[in-house]
PDB file of C-alpha atoms in Angstrom:
ATOM      1  CA  MET A   1     -47.700 -97.218  20.537  1.00 68.00           C
ATOM      2  CA  GLU A   2     -47.956 -95.948  17.259  1.00 75.00           C
ATOM      3  CA  ILE A   3     -49.125 -92.617  18.374  1.00 75.00           C
ATOM      4  CA  GLU A   4     -46.166 -92.825  20.886  1.00 78.00           C
ATOM      5  CA  VAL A   5     -43.980 -93.944  17.975  1.00 76.00           C
ATOM      6  CA  PHE A   6     -45.497 -91.045  16.049  1.00 75.00           C
ATOM      7  CA  GLU A   7     -45.464 -88.548  18.993  1.00 77.00           C
ATOM      8  CA  LYS A   8     -41.941 -89.543  19.418  1.00 80.00           C
ATOM      9  CA  LYS A   9     -40.937 -88.911  15.835  1.00 79.00           C
ATOM     10  CA  SER A  10     -42.814 -85.819  15.591  1.00 80.00           C
ATOM     11  CA  SER A  11     -41.425 -84.772  18.812  1.00 82.00           C
ATOM     12  CA  GLU A  12     -38.024 -85.161  17.310  1.00 82.00           C
ATOM     13  CA  LYS A  13     -38.789 -83.862  14.193  1.00 81.00           C
ATOM     14  CA  LEU A  14     -40.393 -80.598  16.064  1.00 80.00           C
ATOM     15  CA  ASN A  15     -36.773 -80.605  18.029  1.00 82.00           C
ATOM     16  CA  ARG A  16     -34.651 -80.941  14.924  1.00 83.00           C
ATOM     17  CA  ASN A  17     -36.685 -78.328  13.378  1.00 81.00           C
ATOM     18  CA  ARG A  18     -36.376 -76.211  16.547  1.00 82.00           C
ATOM     19  CA  ASP A  19     -32.787 -76.598  16.341  1.00 83.00           C
ATOM     20  CA  LYS A  20     -32.810 -75.870  12.303  1.00 82.00           C
ATOM     21  CA  VAL A  21     -34.831 -72.906  13.226  1.00 82.00           C
ATOM     22  CA  GLY A  22     -32.265 -71.883  15.829  1.00 83.00           C
ATOM     23  CA  LYS A  23     -29.669 -72.402  13.850  1.00 85.00           C
ATOM     24  CA  LEU A  24     -30.924 -70.640  11.049  1.00 81.00           C
ATOM     25  CA  GLU A  25     -32.222 -67.694  13.243  1.00 83.00           C
ATOM     26  CA  ALA A  26     -28.521 -67.772  14.960  1.00 84.00           C
ATOM     27  CA  SER A  27     -27.384 -68.091  10.936  1.00 84.00           C
ATOM     28  CA  VAL A  28     -29.595 -64.998  10.153  1.00 83.00           C
ATOM     29  CA  GLU A  29     -28.416 -63.089  13.191  1.00 86.00           C
ATOM     30  CA  GLU A  30     -24.954 -63.803  12.135  1.00 86.00           C
ATOM     31  CA  VAL A  31     -25.510 -62.824   8.800  1.00 87.00           C
ATOM     32  CA  LYS A  32     -27.397 -59.337  10.155  1.00 87.00           C
ATOM     33  CA  ARG A  33     -24.366 -58.589  12.588  1.00 86.00           C
ATOM     34  CA  ARG A  34     -21.756 -59.170   9.259  1.00 87.00           C
ATOM     35  CA  ARG A  35     -23.947 -57.116   7.367  1.00 87.00           C
ATOM     36  CA  THR A  36     -24.203 -54.353  10.146  1.00 88.00           C
ATOM     37  CA  SER A  37     -20.271 -54.964  10.492  1.00 87.00           C
ATOM     38  CA  ALA A  38     -19.600 -54.459   6.732  1.00 86.00           C
ATOM     39  CA  ARG A  39     -22.056 -51.605   6.702  1.00 86.00           C
ATOM     40  CA  LEU A  40     -20.094 -50.074   9.458  1.00 85.00           C
ATOM     41  CA  ARG A  41     -16.639 -51.019   7.880  1.00 85.00           C
ATOM     42  CA  GLU A  42     -18.080 -49.358   4.804  1.00 84.00           C
ATOM     43  CA  ASN A  43     -19.482 -46.263   6.335  1.00 83.00           C
ATOM     44  CA  ASP A  44     -15.904 -45.829   8.237  1.00 82.00           C
ATOM     45  CA  LEU A  45     -14.293 -46.317   4.955  1.00 81.00           C
ATOM     46  CA  ARG A  46     -16.579 -43.978   3.477  1.00 81.00           C
ATOM     47  CA  GLU A  47     -15.949 -41.724   6.290  1.00 82.00           C
ATOM     48  CA  LYS A  48     -11.930 -42.230   6.400  1.00 81.00           C
ATOM     49  CA  THR A  49     -12.192 -41.349   2.506  1.00 82.00           C
ATOM     50  CA  ALA A  50     -14.079 -38.678   2.903  1.00 78.00           C
ATOM     51  CA  LEU A  51     -11.814 -37.521   6.062  1.00 77.00           C
ATOM     52  CA  ASP A  52      -8.873 -38.132   3.688  1.00 78.00           C
ATOM     53  CA  GLY A  53     -10.148 -36.067   1.025  1.00 80.00           C
ATOM     54  CA  GLU A  54     -11.203 -33.291   3.206  1.00 81.00           C
ATOM     55  CA  ARG A  55      -7.887 -33.970   4.977  1.00 82.00           C
ATOM     56  CA  VAL A  56      -6.096 -33.380   1.503  1.00 83.00           C
ATOM     57  CA  ALA A  57      -8.470 -30.672   0.433  1.00 85.00           C
ATOM     58  CA  ASN A  58      -7.365 -28.815   3.884  1.00 86.00           C
ATOM     59  CA  LYS A  59      -3.856 -29.422   3.248  1.00 88.00           C
ATOM     60  CA  GLU A  60      -4.163 -27.886  -0.406  1.00 90.00           C
ATOM     61  CA  HIS A  61      -6.260 -25.080   1.196  1.00 89.00           C
ATOM     62  CA  ILE A  62      -3.784 -24.409   4.046  1.00 91.00           C
ATOM     63  CA  GLN A  63      -1.042 -24.541   1.302  1.00 92.00           C
ATOM     64  CA  SER A  64      -2.704 -22.153  -0.774  1.00 92.00           C
ATOM     65  CA  LEU A  65      -3.412 -19.859   2.604  1.00 91.00           C
ATOM     66  CA  LYS A  66       0.133 -20.214   2.983  1.00 91.00           C
ATOM     67  CA  ASN A  67       1.258 -19.187  -0.550  1.00 93.00           C
ATOM     68  CA  ALA A  68      -1.600 -16.217  -0.103  1.00 92.00           C
ATOM     69  CA  LEU A  69       0.259 -15.051   3.146  1.00 90.00           C
ATOM     70  CA  LYS A  70       3.697 -15.291   1.289  1.00 92.00           C
ATOM     71  CA  ASP A  71       2.214 -13.238  -1.571  1.00 91.00           C
ATOM     72  CA  ALA A  72       0.804 -10.861   0.784  1.00 90.00           C
ATOM     73  CA  VAL A  73       4.062 -10.611   2.914  1.00 90.00           C
ATOM     74  CA  GLY A  74       5.814  -9.963  -0.339  1.00 90.00           C
ATOM     75  CA  ALA A  75       3.377  -7.319  -1.394  1.00 90.00           C
ATOM     76  CA  ARG A  76       3.589  -5.821   2.054  1.00 89.00           C
ATOM     77  CA  ASP A  77       7.421  -5.631   1.901  1.00 89.00           C
ATOM     78  CA  ALA A  78       7.137  -3.942  -1.535  1.00 89.00           C
ATOM     79  CA  THR A  79       4.723  -1.752  -0.488  1.00 90.00           C
ATOM     80  CA  ALA A  80       6.676  -0.840   2.572  1.00 90.00           C
ATOM     81  CA  ALA A  81      10.065  -0.564   0.339  1.00 89.00           C
ATOM     82  CA  ASP A  82       7.725   1.741  -1.986  1.00 90.00           C
ATOM     83  CA  HIS A  83       6.783   3.957   0.679  1.00 90.00           C
ATOM     84  CA  GLN A  84      10.032   4.082   2.119  1.00 92.00           C
ATOM     85  CA  LYS A  85      11.326   5.041  -1.294  1.00 92.00           C
ATOM     86  CA  LEU A  86       8.527   7.811  -2.023  1.00 91.00           C
ATOM     87  CA  SER A  87       8.804   9.187   1.720  1.00 92.00           C
ATOM     88  CA  THR A  88      12.497   9.719   1.075  1.00 94.00           C
ATOM     89  CA  GLU A  89      12.054  11.391  -2.285  1.00 93.00           C
ATOM     90  CA  LEU A  90       9.087  13.334  -0.557  1.00 92.00           C
ATOM     91  CA  HIS A  91      11.968  14.616   1.980  1.00 94.00           C
ATOM     92  CA  GLN A  92      14.105  15.065  -0.332  1.00 94.00           C
ATOM     93  CA  GLU A  93      11.905  17.372  -2.218  1.00 94.00           C
ATOM     94  CA  GLN A  94      10.696  19.157   0.534  1.00 95.00           C
ATOM     95  CA  HIS A  95      14.517  19.903   1.375  1.00 94.00           C
ATOM     96  CA  LEU A  96      15.122  21.187  -2.234  1.00 94.00           C
ATOM     97  CA  ARG A  97      11.923  23.267  -2.182  1.00 95.00           C
ATOM     98  CA  ARG A  98      12.917  24.725   1.150  1.00 95.00           C
ATOM     99  CA  GLN A  99      16.375  25.432  -0.418  1.00 96.00           C
ATOM    100  CA  ALA A 100      14.762  26.976  -3.512  1.00 94.00           C
ATOM    101  CA  ASP A 101      12.444  29.187  -1.282  1.00 95.00           C
ATOM    102  CA  ASP A 102      15.420  30.174   0.804  1.00 95.00           C
ATOM    103  CA  GLN A 103      17.358  31.226  -2.439  1.00 95.00           C
ATOM    104  CA  LEU A 104      14.445  32.892  -3.731  1.00 94.00           C
ATOM    105  CA  LYS A 105      13.833  35.141  -0.737  1.00 96.00           C
ATOM    106  CA  GLN A 106      17.871  35.763  -0.268  1.00 95.00           C
ATOM    107  CA  THR A 107      17.603  36.734  -4.442  1.00 95.00           C
ATOM    108  CA  GLN A 108      14.808  38.919  -3.723  1.00 95.00           C
ATOM    109  CA  ALA A 109      16.299  40.631  -0.547  1.00 95.00           C
ATOM    110  CA  THR A 110      19.272  41.014  -2.772  1.00 95.00           C
ATOM    111  CA  LEU A 111      17.379  42.161  -5.484  1.00 95.00           C
ATOM    112  CA  GLN A 112      15.484  45.216  -3.600  1.00 96.00           C
ATOM    113  CA  ASP A 113      18.789  46.266  -1.751  1.00 95.00           C
ATOM    114  CA  PHE A 114      20.293  46.506  -5.167  1.00 95.00           C
ATOM    115  CA  GLU A 115      17.346  48.216  -6.494  1.00 95.00           C
ATOM    116  CA  ARG A 116      17.224  50.644  -3.445  1.00 95.00           C
ATOM    117  CA  LYS A 117      21.151  51.189  -4.102  1.00 95.00           C
ATOM    118  CA  MET A 118      20.288  52.168  -7.453  1.00 95.00           C
ATOM    119  CA  ARG A 119      17.515  54.458  -6.920  1.00 96.00           C
ATOM    120  CA  ALA A 120      19.918  56.119  -4.054  1.00 95.00           C
ATOM    121  CA  LYS A 121      22.875  56.425  -6.757  1.00 95.00           C
ATOM    122  CA  LYS A 122      20.286  57.661  -9.532  1.00 95.00           C
ATOM    123  CA  GLN A 123      19.130  60.237  -7.000  1.00 96.00           C
ATOM    124  CA  ARG A 124      22.559  61.150  -6.114  1.00 95.00           C
ATOM    125  CA  TYR A 125      23.513  61.516  -9.952  1.00 94.00           C
ATOM    126  CA  GLN A 126      20.485  63.488 -10.737  1.00 95.00           C
ATOM    127  CA  GLU A 127      21.512  65.805  -7.512  1.00 95.00           C
ATOM    128  CA  ASN A 128      24.953  66.098  -8.882  1.00 94.00           C
ATOM    129  CA  ILE A 129      23.811  66.774 -12.347  1.00 94.00           C
ATOM    130  CA  LYS A 130      21.138  69.718 -11.308  1.00 95.00           C
ATOM    131  CA  LEU A 131      24.272  71.084  -8.894  1.00 95.00           C
ATOM    132  CA  ILE A 132      26.549  70.575 -11.937  1.00 94.00           C
ATOM    133  CA  HIS A 133      23.920  72.754 -13.996  1.00 94.00           C
ATOM    134  CA  GLN A 134      23.450  75.275 -11.440  1.00 95.00           C
ATOM    135  CA  GLN A 135      26.951  75.712 -11.149  1.00 94.00           C
ATOM    136  CA  SER A 136      27.579  75.786 -15.062  1.00 93.00           C
ATOM    137  CA  LYS A 137      25.039  78.675 -15.370  1.00 94.00           C
ATOM    138  CA  LYS A 138      26.827  80.456 -12.512  1.00 94.00           C
ATOM    139  CA  ALA A 139      30.128  80.075 -14.050  1.00 94.00           C
ATOM    140  CA  ILE A 140      28.835  80.844 -17.531  1.00 94.00           C
ATOM    141  CA  SER A 141      27.073  84.038 -15.832  1.00 94.00           C
ATOM    142  CA  THR A 142      30.084  85.108 -14.460  1.00 94.00           C
ATOM    143  CA  ILE A 143      32.373  84.792 -17.502  1.00 93.00           C
ATOM    144  CA  LYS A 144      29.872  86.629 -19.444  1.00 93.00           C
ATOM    145  CA  GLN A 145      29.788  88.951 -16.765  1.00 93.00           C
ATOM    146  CA  GLY A 146      33.643  89.011 -16.698  1.00 91.00           C
ATOM    147  CA  LEU A 147      33.834  89.650 -20.382  1.00 92.00           C
ATOM    148  CA  ARG A 148      31.227  92.306 -20.529  1.00 92.00           C
ATOM    149  CA  ASP A 149      33.248  93.894 -17.842  1.00 92.00           C
ATOM    150  CA  CYS A 150      36.416  93.186 -19.759  1.00 90.00           C
ATOM    151  CA  ILE A 151      35.093  94.656 -22.836  1.00 90.00           C
ATOM    152  CA  ILE A 152      33.545  97.663 -21.441  1.00 90.00           C
ATOM    153  CA  THR A 153      37.096  98.293 -19.800  1.00 89.00           C
ATOM    154  CA  LYS A 154      39.055  97.914 -23.103  1.00 87.00           C
ATOM    155  CA  LEU A 155      36.375 100.479 -24.836  1.00 86.00           C
ATOM    156  CA  ARG A 156      36.940 102.813 -22.281  1.00 84.00           C
ATOM    157  CA  ALA A 157      40.470 102.440 -22.171  1.00 83.00           C
ATOM    158  CA  HIS A 158      40.721 102.563 -26.231  1.00 77.00           C
ATOM    159  CA  SER A 159      38.061 105.564 -26.224  1.00 77.00           C
ATOM    160  CA  SER A 160      39.909 107.635 -23.643  1.00 74.00           C
ATOM    161  CA  ARG A 161      42.668 107.427 -26.186  1.00 67.00           C
ATOM    162  CA  HIS A 162      40.895 107.976 -29.335  1.00 58.00           C
ATOM    163  CA  SER A 163      38.510 110.203 -27.470  1.00 53.00           C
ATOM    164  CA  ILE A 164      35.185 108.438 -28.601  1.00 49.00           C
ATOM    165  CA  THR A 165      32.385 109.050 -26.118  1.00 51.00           C
ATOM    166  CA  GLU A 166      30.569 106.109 -25.057  1.00 50.00           C
ATOM    167  CA  GLU A 167      27.640 105.171 -27.113  1.00 53.00           C
ATOM    168  CA  PRO A 168      25.147 102.569 -25.151  1.00 52.00           C
ATOM    169  CA  HIS A 169      23.818 101.867 -28.212  1.00 53.00           C
ATOM    170  CA  LYS A 170      26.893 100.933 -30.024  1.00 53.00           C
ATOM    171  CA  MET A 171      27.908  98.928 -27.183  1.00 53.00           C
ATOM    172  CA  PRO A 172      27.973  94.902 -28.022  1.00 53.00           C
ATOM    173  CA  LYS A 173      25.497  92.630 -26.256  1.00 54.00           C
ATOM    174  CA  LEU A 174      26.364  89.682 -24.619  1.00 53.00           C
ATOM    175  CA  SER A 175      24.156  87.058 -24.224  1.00 51.00           C
TER     176      SER A 175
END
């Protein structure tokens, strides 16, 4: 009986110990589960924090990209305005250059026409001067001849009145 009692007590103790081991194992499993759950929550929180940080960083990056885009658009618009202004100035300059070229051509043509007219006038004046010179020579020659004839006639008339013979060597020479 004692053995039975001992076996019974041992059996009860074993059962209690098994219950305790079962409870401890369940408790260990619960702790493991809780730790895993806490680790998962912690990882989730870290991921969420990391994602929040990334989200904030992404928002900041997006904002900086938007600002850079605004700056680029502003620079493009300014460049387009400068290009338009320079293009307009270039067209005006080309127009003025064409006008200046046209005026230069007109001035050159007018100058050439003037020079041609002046050469023609100069040639006419030179021809007129030659003609006047020739006519003057003829007139002087004619006048000289007329004076010679007049003097000879007067001398003859005078000599016939005074009976002076003509002596050719005493005749006045007109030049």
